[in-house]
Amino acid sequence: MNNARHRAFEVSKLRSIWAKRRTNLVKSCSGIDRISGTQFEANLPHSLGEIRNRALSNYRPSGLLAIPVPKPSGGNRIICVPTISDRLIQFAVQHEILETVKKNGLLNAVSYGIVPNEDRTVQDARKMAIKMRTASGWAYKCDIVKFFDNVPREHLKGAIKRTVRLPSLYPVIAQIIDTEISSGIGPDWENIVASNGINRGIGIRQGMPLSPLLASILLKDLDCAIMKRGTKAIRYVDDIIAFFDTEKECRDFDSFISEELEKISLSIGLIGDKNSKTSICPPTKEIEFLGMELRPHKSSYELFIPSKLSDKIGKKIFNSTDIKSIKSNMTPLKEIINKLDNLKKGYISAYAGAQNMDRFVQHIEDQSTIALTNTVEQILGINTHELNKMQRVFLGITYPDRAQKKHTSHSRKKR
């Protein structure tokens, strides 16, 4: 038999997917079966064969492991982790259906952030936002209220059949959509999950590899309606921004979006409501989009990293070298330096293209230097100000005068 389901789970394809994803899977946490990526790899031929047998028979995913991740603004984001085996099954489904869903409308002028290697990245979305707002200065922004937790599963399954058109894979995808949390991290995980508005039978769980692609398939009809309307708009998963010449056009679009989403039992917040992310912005003011501010700049618009975000990232870098964790894990200095370097590179890549990038880079460089300096002082019990230049360089501490002054105010604080 050579249907899509058999093709997707050929052992050679599974092996290729494992090789591509290996680094992340080995580093990531295990699911409810507590089988790590390293353990999975230790018996790889058997593991891949077992995956194929599961996927080709009456496939039932294992339950998800709920991990509450505290938000800086308060509350928790719930990350739902499948087992390594189920993650590979989802990656295999994604690989098999991607070309089909691209041809059937997923890759369109509105949608960003789903299809890789197609000029649809977060940076591409930001660049397009600059171009669109330069042409039409009034901006409208919204996101779908608790989108992933409120996705109506029957609507999604219908969208899958209209877009994927590979019937042999429908049972597998349906089981993935219906996967629920069955365990969690921490003694109070059940209450935390419930307080986040996650309910059995509705939504698709964030943390599953296939969730973003499934979500975009559900919203494909919305993209088509926006394009038919002729609106300059960008949708990045559940974040939507659109640009107009007048405030009235923004308000008309708000009504249009609300009506379209109501068809699939979803909603957006009210303009001006205290807890709503829906807003209208005149041409003279900045509007936030994908973590950056789209501000008037000279005769055009440019992206800037907000100062609050820059401060928040600086604090994350500073707090990333937790002394208790370093002591308990016997973490060597080399690993601490590598961790700080990787954090810096990640943030610089994430906010590439900002007009104030030089200032941002200097800020996170300073915070990294301060974090490393404090760590060295607390672990070795020394005052780095008493070291000569060669000694500081040897320890990886090369702070400029600016960071040295900041270090003085931070170094004596207990973290």
PDB file of C-alpha atoms in Angstrom, residues 130-338:
ATOM      1  CA  ILE A 130       6.687  48.618   7.776  1.00  0.00           C
ATOM      2  CA  LYS A 131       5.851  48.614   4.064  1.00  0.00           C
ATOM      3  CA  MET A 132       2.107  48.460   4.657  1.00  0.00           C
ATOM      4  CA  ARG A 133       2.030  51.186   7.289  1.00  0.00           C
ATOM      5  CA  THR A 134       4.175  53.470   5.175  1.00  0.00           C
ATOM      6  CA  ALA A 135       1.423  53.223   2.532  1.00  0.00           C
ATOM      7  CA  SER A 136      -1.491  53.503   5.005  1.00  0.00           C
ATOM      8  CA  GLY A 137      -0.773  54.971   8.446  1.00  0.00           C
ATOM      9  CA  TRP A 138      -3.842  54.017  10.468  1.00  0.00           C
ATOM     10  CA  ALA A 139      -3.204  50.681  12.208  1.00  0.00           C
ATOM     11  CA  TYR A 140      -5.595  48.120  13.655  1.00  0.00           C
ATOM     12  CA  LYS A 141      -4.380  45.258  15.826  1.00  0.00           C
ATOM     13  CA  CYS A 142      -6.052  42.333  17.561  1.00  0.00           C
ATOM     14  CA  ASP A 143      -5.439  38.784  18.643  1.00  0.00           C
ATOM     15  CA  ILE A 144      -7.886  35.944  19.020  1.00  0.00           C
ATOM     16  CA  VAL A 145      -8.988  35.465  22.628  1.00  0.00           C
ATOM     17  CA  LYS A 146      -7.215  32.400  24.119  1.00  0.00           C
ATOM     18  CA  PHE A 147      -6.974  31.039  20.615  1.00  0.00           C
ATOM     19  CA  PHE A 148      -5.333  27.642  21.123  1.00  0.00           C
ATOM     20  CA  ASP A 149      -7.452  26.869  24.186  1.00  0.00           C
ATOM     21  CA  ASN A 150     -10.681  27.774  22.357  1.00  0.00           C
ATOM     22  CA  VAL A 151     -10.136  26.142  18.953  1.00  0.00           C
ATOM     23  CA  PRO A 152     -13.373  24.285  18.142  1.00  0.00           C
ATOM     24  CA  ARG A 153     -12.233  20.790  17.275  1.00  0.00           C
ATOM     25  CA  GLU A 154     -15.075  19.917  14.907  1.00  0.00           C
ATOM     26  CA  HIS A 155     -14.479  23.088  12.875  1.00  0.00           C
ATOM     27  CA  LEU A 156     -10.778  22.230  12.770  1.00  0.00           C
ATOM     28  CA  LYS A 157     -11.396  18.655  11.617  1.00  0.00           C
ATOM     29  CA  GLY A 158     -13.630  19.993   8.843  1.00  0.00           C
ATOM     30  CA  ALA A 159     -10.895  22.435   7.774  1.00  0.00           C
ATOM     31  CA  ILE A 160      -8.392  19.556   7.748  1.00  0.00           C
ATOM     32  CA  LYS A 161     -10.545  17.578   5.311  1.00  0.00           C
ATOM     33  CA  ARG A 162     -10.960  20.610   3.027  1.00  0.00           C
ATOM     34  CA  THR A 163      -7.260  21.504   3.052  1.00  0.00           C
ATOM     35  CA  VAL A 164      -5.169  18.376   3.618  1.00  0.00           C
ATOM     36  CA  ARG A 165      -7.031  16.053   1.250  1.00  0.00           C
ATOM     37  CA  LEU A 166      -5.056  12.992   2.313  1.00  0.00           C
ATOM     38  CA  PRO A 167      -7.823  10.806   3.816  1.00  0.00           C
ATOM     39  CA  SER A 168      -5.532   8.075   5.119  1.00  0.00           C
ATOM     40  CA  LEU A 169      -4.014  10.587   7.562  1.00  0.00           C
ATOM     41  CA  TYR A 170      -7.312  11.937   8.930  1.00  0.00           C
ATOM     42  CA  PRO A 171      -7.589   9.363  11.768  1.00  0.00           C
ATOM     43  CA  VAL A 172      -4.048  10.142  12.958  1.00  0.00           C
ATOM     44  CA  ILE A 173      -4.599  13.913  12.822  1.00  0.00           C
ATOM     45  CA  ALA A 174      -7.960  13.587  14.600  1.00  0.00           C
ATOM     46  CA  GLN A 175      -6.307  11.681  17.436  1.00  0.00           C
ATOM     47  CA  ILE A 176      -3.615  14.374  17.723  1.00  0.00           C
ATOM     48  CA  ILE A 177      -6.279  17.109  17.872  1.00  0.00           C
ATOM     49  CA  ASP A 178      -8.105  15.231  20.652  1.00  0.00           C
ATOM     50  CA  THR A 179      -4.997  14.624  22.777  1.00  0.00           C
ATOM     51  CA  GLU A 180      -5.439  15.741  26.392  1.00  0.00           C
ATOM     52  CA  ILE A 181      -3.232  16.449  29.396  1.00  0.00           C
ATOM     53  CA  SER A 182      -2.820  13.432  31.657  1.00  0.00           C
ATOM     54  CA  SER A 183      -0.048  14.516  34.035  1.00  0.00           C
ATOM     55  CA  GLY A 184       1.898  17.594  35.054  1.00  0.00           C
ATOM     56  CA  ILE A 185       4.896  19.093  36.809  1.00  0.00           C
ATOM     57  CA  GLY A 186       4.422  20.342  40.360  1.00  0.00           C
ATOM     58  CA  PRO A 187       1.972  19.389  43.112  1.00  0.00           C
ATOM     59  CA  ASP A 188      -0.657  21.944  42.059  1.00  0.00           C
ATOM     60  CA  TRP A 189      -0.500  21.424  38.300  1.00  0.00           C
ATOM     61  CA  GLU A 190      -4.172  20.414  37.941  1.00  0.00           C
ATOM     62  CA  ASN A 191      -5.427  23.617  39.568  1.00  0.00           C
ATOM     63  CA  ILE A 192      -3.001  25.730  37.536  1.00  0.00           C
ATOM     64  CA  VAL A 193      -4.201  24.099  34.291  1.00  0.00           C
ATOM     65  CA  ALA A 194      -7.849  24.627  35.252  1.00  0.00           C
ATOM     66  CA  SER A 195      -7.250  28.269  36.209  1.00  0.00           C
ATOM     67  CA  ASN A 196      -5.743  28.849  32.754  1.00  0.00           C
ATOM     68  CA  GLY A 197      -9.051  27.983  31.103  1.00  0.00           C
ATOM     69  CA  ILE A 198      -7.930  24.701  29.547  1.00  0.00           C
ATOM     70  CA  ASN A 199     -10.930  22.378  29.264  1.00  0.00           C
ATOM     71  CA  ARG A 200     -11.190  18.851  27.949  1.00  0.00           C
ATOM     72  CA  GLY A 201     -12.826  18.507  24.563  1.00  0.00           C
ATOM     73  CA  ILE A 202     -11.989  21.987  23.280  1.00  0.00           C
ATOM     74  CA  GLY A 203      -8.802  23.578  21.961  1.00  0.00           C
ATOM     75  CA  ILE A 204      -5.506  22.199  20.752  1.00  0.00           C
ATOM     76  CA  ARG A 205      -2.684  22.068  23.209  1.00  0.00           C
ATOM     77  CA  GLN A 206       0.288  24.406  22.941  1.00  0.00           C
ATOM     78  CA  GLY A 207       3.545  22.493  22.983  1.00  0.00           C
ATOM     79  CA  MET A 208       2.524  19.865  20.436  1.00  0.00           C
ATOM     80  CA  PRO A 209       4.675  20.294  17.290  1.00  0.00           C
ATOM     81  CA  LEU A 210       1.665  20.118  14.978  1.00  0.00           C
ATOM     82  CA  SER A 211      -0.490  22.702  16.823  1.00  0.00           C
ATOM     83  CA  PRO A 212       0.684  25.861  14.961  1.00  0.00           C
ATOM     84  CA  LEU A 213       0.158  24.259  11.553  1.00  0.00           C
ATOM     85  CA  LEU A 214      -3.288  22.962  12.538  1.00  0.00           C
ATOM     86  CA  ALA A 215      -4.214  26.400  13.840  1.00  0.00           C
ATOM     87  CA  SER A 216      -3.214  28.043  10.569  1.00  0.00           C
ATOM     88  CA  ILE A 217      -5.288  25.528   8.610  1.00  0.00           C
ATOM     89  CA  LEU A 218      -8.316  26.514  10.696  1.00  0.00           C
ATOM     90  CA  LEU A 219      -7.730  30.218   9.917  1.00  0.00           C
ATOM     91  CA  LYS A 220      -7.097  29.752   6.189  1.00  0.00           C
ATOM     92  CA  ASP A 221     -10.677  30.765   5.349  1.00  0.00           C
ATOM     93  CA  LEU A 222     -10.231  33.944   7.385  1.00  0.00           C
ATOM     94  CA  ASP A 223      -7.094  34.742   5.369  1.00  0.00           C
ATOM     95  CA  CYS A 224      -9.052  34.240   2.144  1.00  0.00           C
ATOM     96  CA  ALA A 225     -11.843  36.541   3.335  1.00  0.00           C
ATOM     97  CA  ILE A 226      -9.303  39.253   4.245  1.00  0.00           C
ATOM     98  CA  MET A 227      -7.629  38.967   0.826  1.00  0.00           C
ATOM     99  CA  LYS A 228     -10.985  39.060  -0.974  1.00  0.00           C
ATOM    100  CA  ARG A 229     -11.756  42.255   0.923  1.00  0.00           C
ATOM    101  CA  GLY A 230      -8.504  43.791  -0.366  1.00  0.00           C
ATOM    102  CA  THR A 231      -7.178  44.678   3.086  1.00  0.00           C
ATOM    103  CA  LYS A 232      -3.477  45.241   3.778  1.00  0.00           C
ATOM    104  CA  ALA A 233      -3.113  42.757   6.637  1.00  0.00           C
ATOM    105  CA  ILE A 234      -0.751  40.305   8.295  1.00  0.00           C
ATOM    106  CA  ARG A 235      -1.697  37.340  10.445  1.00  0.00           C
ATOM    107  CA  TYR A 236       1.055  35.774  12.525  1.00  0.00           C
ATOM    108  CA  VAL A 237      -0.666  32.718  14.071  1.00  0.00           C
ATOM    109  CA  ASP A 238      -3.392  34.478  16.135  1.00  0.00           C
ATOM    110  CA  ASP A 239      -1.958  38.024  15.984  1.00  0.00           C
ATOM    111  CA  ILE A 240      -3.551  40.193  13.283  1.00  0.00           C
ATOM    112  CA  ILE A 241      -2.510  43.669  12.171  1.00  0.00           C
ATOM    113  CA  ALA A 242      -4.047  45.684   9.326  1.00  0.00           C
ATOM    114  CA  PHE A 243      -3.493  49.147   7.842  1.00  0.00           C
ATOM    115  CA  PHE A 244      -5.917  51.759   6.537  1.00  0.00           C
ATOM    116  CA  ASP A 245      -6.244  55.393   5.518  1.00  0.00           C
ATOM    117  CA  THR A 246      -8.966  56.301   8.050  1.00  0.00           C
ATOM    118  CA  GLU A 247     -10.163  55.397  11.540  1.00  0.00           C
ATOM    119  CA  LYS A 248     -13.565  54.411  10.137  1.00  0.00           C
ATOM    120  CA  GLU A 249     -11.943  51.772   7.944  1.00  0.00           C
ATOM    121  CA  CYS A 250     -10.263  50.344  11.056  1.00  0.00           C
ATOM    122  CA  ARG A 251     -13.618  50.109  12.842  1.00  0.00           C
ATOM    123  CA  ASP A 252     -15.270  48.512   9.829  1.00  0.00           C
ATOM    124  CA  PHE A 253     -12.487  45.917   9.757  1.00  0.00           C
ATOM    125  CA  ASP A 254     -13.022  45.243  13.467  1.00  0.00           C
ATOM    126  CA  SER A 255     -16.679  44.389  12.756  1.00  0.00           C
ATOM    127  CA  PHE A 256     -15.636  42.235   9.790  1.00  0.00           C
ATOM    128  CA  ILE A 257     -13.090  40.243  11.819  1.00  0.00           C
ATOM    129  CA  SER A 258     -15.575  39.688  14.651  1.00  0.00           C
ATOM    130  CA  GLU A 259     -18.200  38.361  12.231  1.00  0.00           C
ATOM    131  CA  GLU A 260     -15.745  36.058  10.454  1.00  0.00           C
ATOM    132  CA  LEU A 261     -14.417  34.562  13.693  1.00  0.00           C
ATOM    133  CA  GLU A 262     -17.904  34.099  15.069  1.00  0.00           C
ATOM    134  CA  LYS A 263     -18.495  31.619  12.226  1.00  0.00           C
ATOM    135  CA  ILE A 264     -15.934  29.299  13.854  1.00  0.00           C
ATOM    136  CA  SER A 265     -16.864  30.094  17.480  1.00  0.00           C
ATOM    137  CA  LEU A 266     -13.861  32.363  18.162  1.00  0.00           C
ATOM    138  CA  SER A 267     -13.674  36.020  19.203  1.00  0.00           C
ATOM    139  CA  ILE A 268     -11.469  39.074  19.692  1.00  0.00           C
ATOM    140  CA  GLY A 269     -11.428  41.635  22.509  1.00  0.00           C
ATOM    141  CA  LEU A 270     -13.356  44.898  22.432  1.00  0.00           C
ATOM    142  CA  ILE A 271     -11.591  48.080  21.366  1.00  0.00           C
ATOM    143  CA  GLY A 272     -10.679  50.084  24.445  1.00  0.00           C
ATOM    144  CA  ASP A 273     -11.508  47.333  26.939  1.00  0.00           C
ATOM    145  CA  LYS A 274      -9.045  47.183  29.836  1.00  0.00           C
ATOM    146  CA  ASN A 275      -8.012  43.569  29.257  1.00  0.00           C
ATOM    147  CA  SER A 276      -8.309  43.638  25.474  1.00  0.00           C
ATOM    148  CA  LYS A 277      -5.407  43.546  23.014  1.00  0.00           C
ATOM    149  CA  THR A 278      -7.603  45.036  20.266  1.00  0.00           C
ATOM    150  CA  SER A 279      -6.603  48.587  19.433  1.00  0.00           C
ATOM    151  CA  ILE A 280      -6.671  51.304  16.777  1.00  0.00           C
ATOM    152  CA  CYS A 281      -3.676  53.585  16.360  1.00  0.00           C
ATOM    153  CA  PRO A 282      -3.438  56.858  14.376  1.00  0.00           C
ATOM    154  CA  PRO A 283      -0.519  57.414  11.978  1.00  0.00           C
ATOM    155  CA  THR A 284       1.351  59.599  14.465  1.00  0.00           C
ATOM    156  CA  LYS A 285       1.657  56.957  17.203  1.00  0.00           C
ATOM    157  CA  GLU A 286       3.558  53.698  17.620  1.00  0.00           C
ATOM    158  CA  ILE A 287       1.806  50.341  17.682  1.00  0.00           C
ATOM    159  CA  GLU A 288       3.266  47.114  19.058  1.00  0.00           C
ATOM    160  CA  PHE A 289       3.507  44.134  16.749  1.00  0.00           C
ATOM    161  CA  LEU A 290       5.310  40.849  17.400  1.00  0.00           C
ATOM    162  CA  GLY A 291       7.206  42.236  20.372  1.00  0.00           C
ATOM    163  CA  MET A 292       8.424  45.415  18.669  1.00  0.00           C
ATOM    164  CA  GLU A 293       7.052  48.926  18.219  1.00  0.00           C
ATOM    165  CA  LEU A 294       6.219  50.159  14.729  1.00  0.00           C
ATOM    166  CA  ARG A 295       6.928  53.888  15.125  1.00  0.00           C
ATOM    167  CA  PRO A 296       6.867  56.924  12.829  1.00  0.00           C
ATOM    168  CA  HIS A 297      10.456  57.596  11.798  1.00  0.00           C
ATOM    169  CA  LYS A 298      11.423  60.414   9.452  1.00  0.00           C
ATOM    170  CA  SER A 299       9.143  60.054   6.420  1.00  0.00           C
ATOM    171  CA  SER A 300       8.397  56.390   6.993  1.00  0.00           C
ATOM    172  CA  TYR A 301       7.986  53.889   9.838  1.00  0.00           C
ATOM    173  CA  GLU A 302      10.593  51.733  11.533  1.00  0.00           C
ATOM    174  CA  LEU A 303      10.741  49.025  14.192  1.00  0.00           C
ATOM    175  CA  PHE A 304      12.092  49.721  17.670  1.00  0.00           C
ATOM    176  CA  ILE A 305      12.648  47.454  20.654  1.00  0.00           C
ATOM    177  CA  PRO A 306      10.555  48.938  23.500  1.00  0.00           C
ATOM    178  CA  SER A 307      12.588  50.045  26.502  1.00  0.00           C
ATOM    179  CA  LYS A 308      10.423  47.930  28.838  1.00  0.00           C
ATOM    180  CA  LEU A 309      11.153  44.842  26.768  1.00  0.00           C
ATOM    181  CA  SER A 310      14.865  45.657  26.663  1.00  0.00           C
ATOM    182  CA  ASP A 311      14.895  45.989  30.473  1.00  0.00           C
ATOM    183  CA  LYS A 312      12.956  42.727  30.868  1.00  0.00           C
ATOM    184  CA  ILE A 313      15.402  40.844  28.627  1.00  0.00           C
ATOM    185  CA  GLY A 314      18.334  42.358  30.492  1.00  0.00           C
ATOM    186  CA  LYS A 315      16.888  41.062  33.779  1.00  0.00           C
ATOM    187  CA  LYS A 316      16.378  37.599  32.275  1.00  0.00           C
ATOM    188  CA  ILE A 317      20.019  37.497  31.237  1.00  0.00           C
ATOM    189  CA  PHE A 318      21.166  38.771  34.621  1.00  0.00           C
ATOM    190  CA  ASN A 319      19.027  36.177  36.450  1.00  0.00           C
ATOM    191  CA  SER A 320      20.021  33.313  34.145  1.00  0.00           C
ATOM    192  CA  THR A 321      23.124  32.564  36.230  1.00  0.00           C
ATOM    193  CA  ASP A 322      21.345  31.289  39.331  1.00  0.00           C
ATOM    194  CA  ILE A 323      23.954  30.686  42.039  1.00  0.00           C
ATOM    195  CA  LYS A 324      22.004  27.945  43.832  1.00  0.00           C
ATOM    196  CA  SER A 325      21.554  26.013  40.603  1.00  0.00           C
ATOM    197  CA  ILE A 326      25.207  26.489  39.618  1.00  0.00           C
ATOM    198  CA  LYS A 327      26.380  25.180  42.994  1.00  0.00           C
ATOM    199  CA  SER A 328      23.995  22.214  43.113  1.00  0.00           C
ATOM    200  CA  ASN A 329      24.782  21.162  39.522  1.00  0.00           C
ATOM    201  CA  MET A 330      28.524  21.880  39.792  1.00  0.00           C
ATOM    202  CA  THR A 331      28.267  23.892  36.562  1.00  0.00           C
ATOM    203  CA  PRO A 332      31.688  24.767  35.111  1.00  0.00           C
ATOM    204  CA  LEU A 333      32.516  28.351  34.118  1.00  0.00           C
ATOM    205  CA  LYS A 334      32.754  27.363  30.447  1.00  0.00           C
ATOM    206  CA  GLU A 335      29.098  26.277  30.418  1.00  0.00           C
ATOM    207  CA  ILE A 336      27.991  29.497  32.101  1.00  0.00           C
ATOM    208  CA  ILE A 337      29.816  31.595  29.496  1.00  0.00           C
ATOM    209  CA  ASN A 338      28.334  29.494  26.661  1.00  0.00           C
TER     210      ASN A 338
END
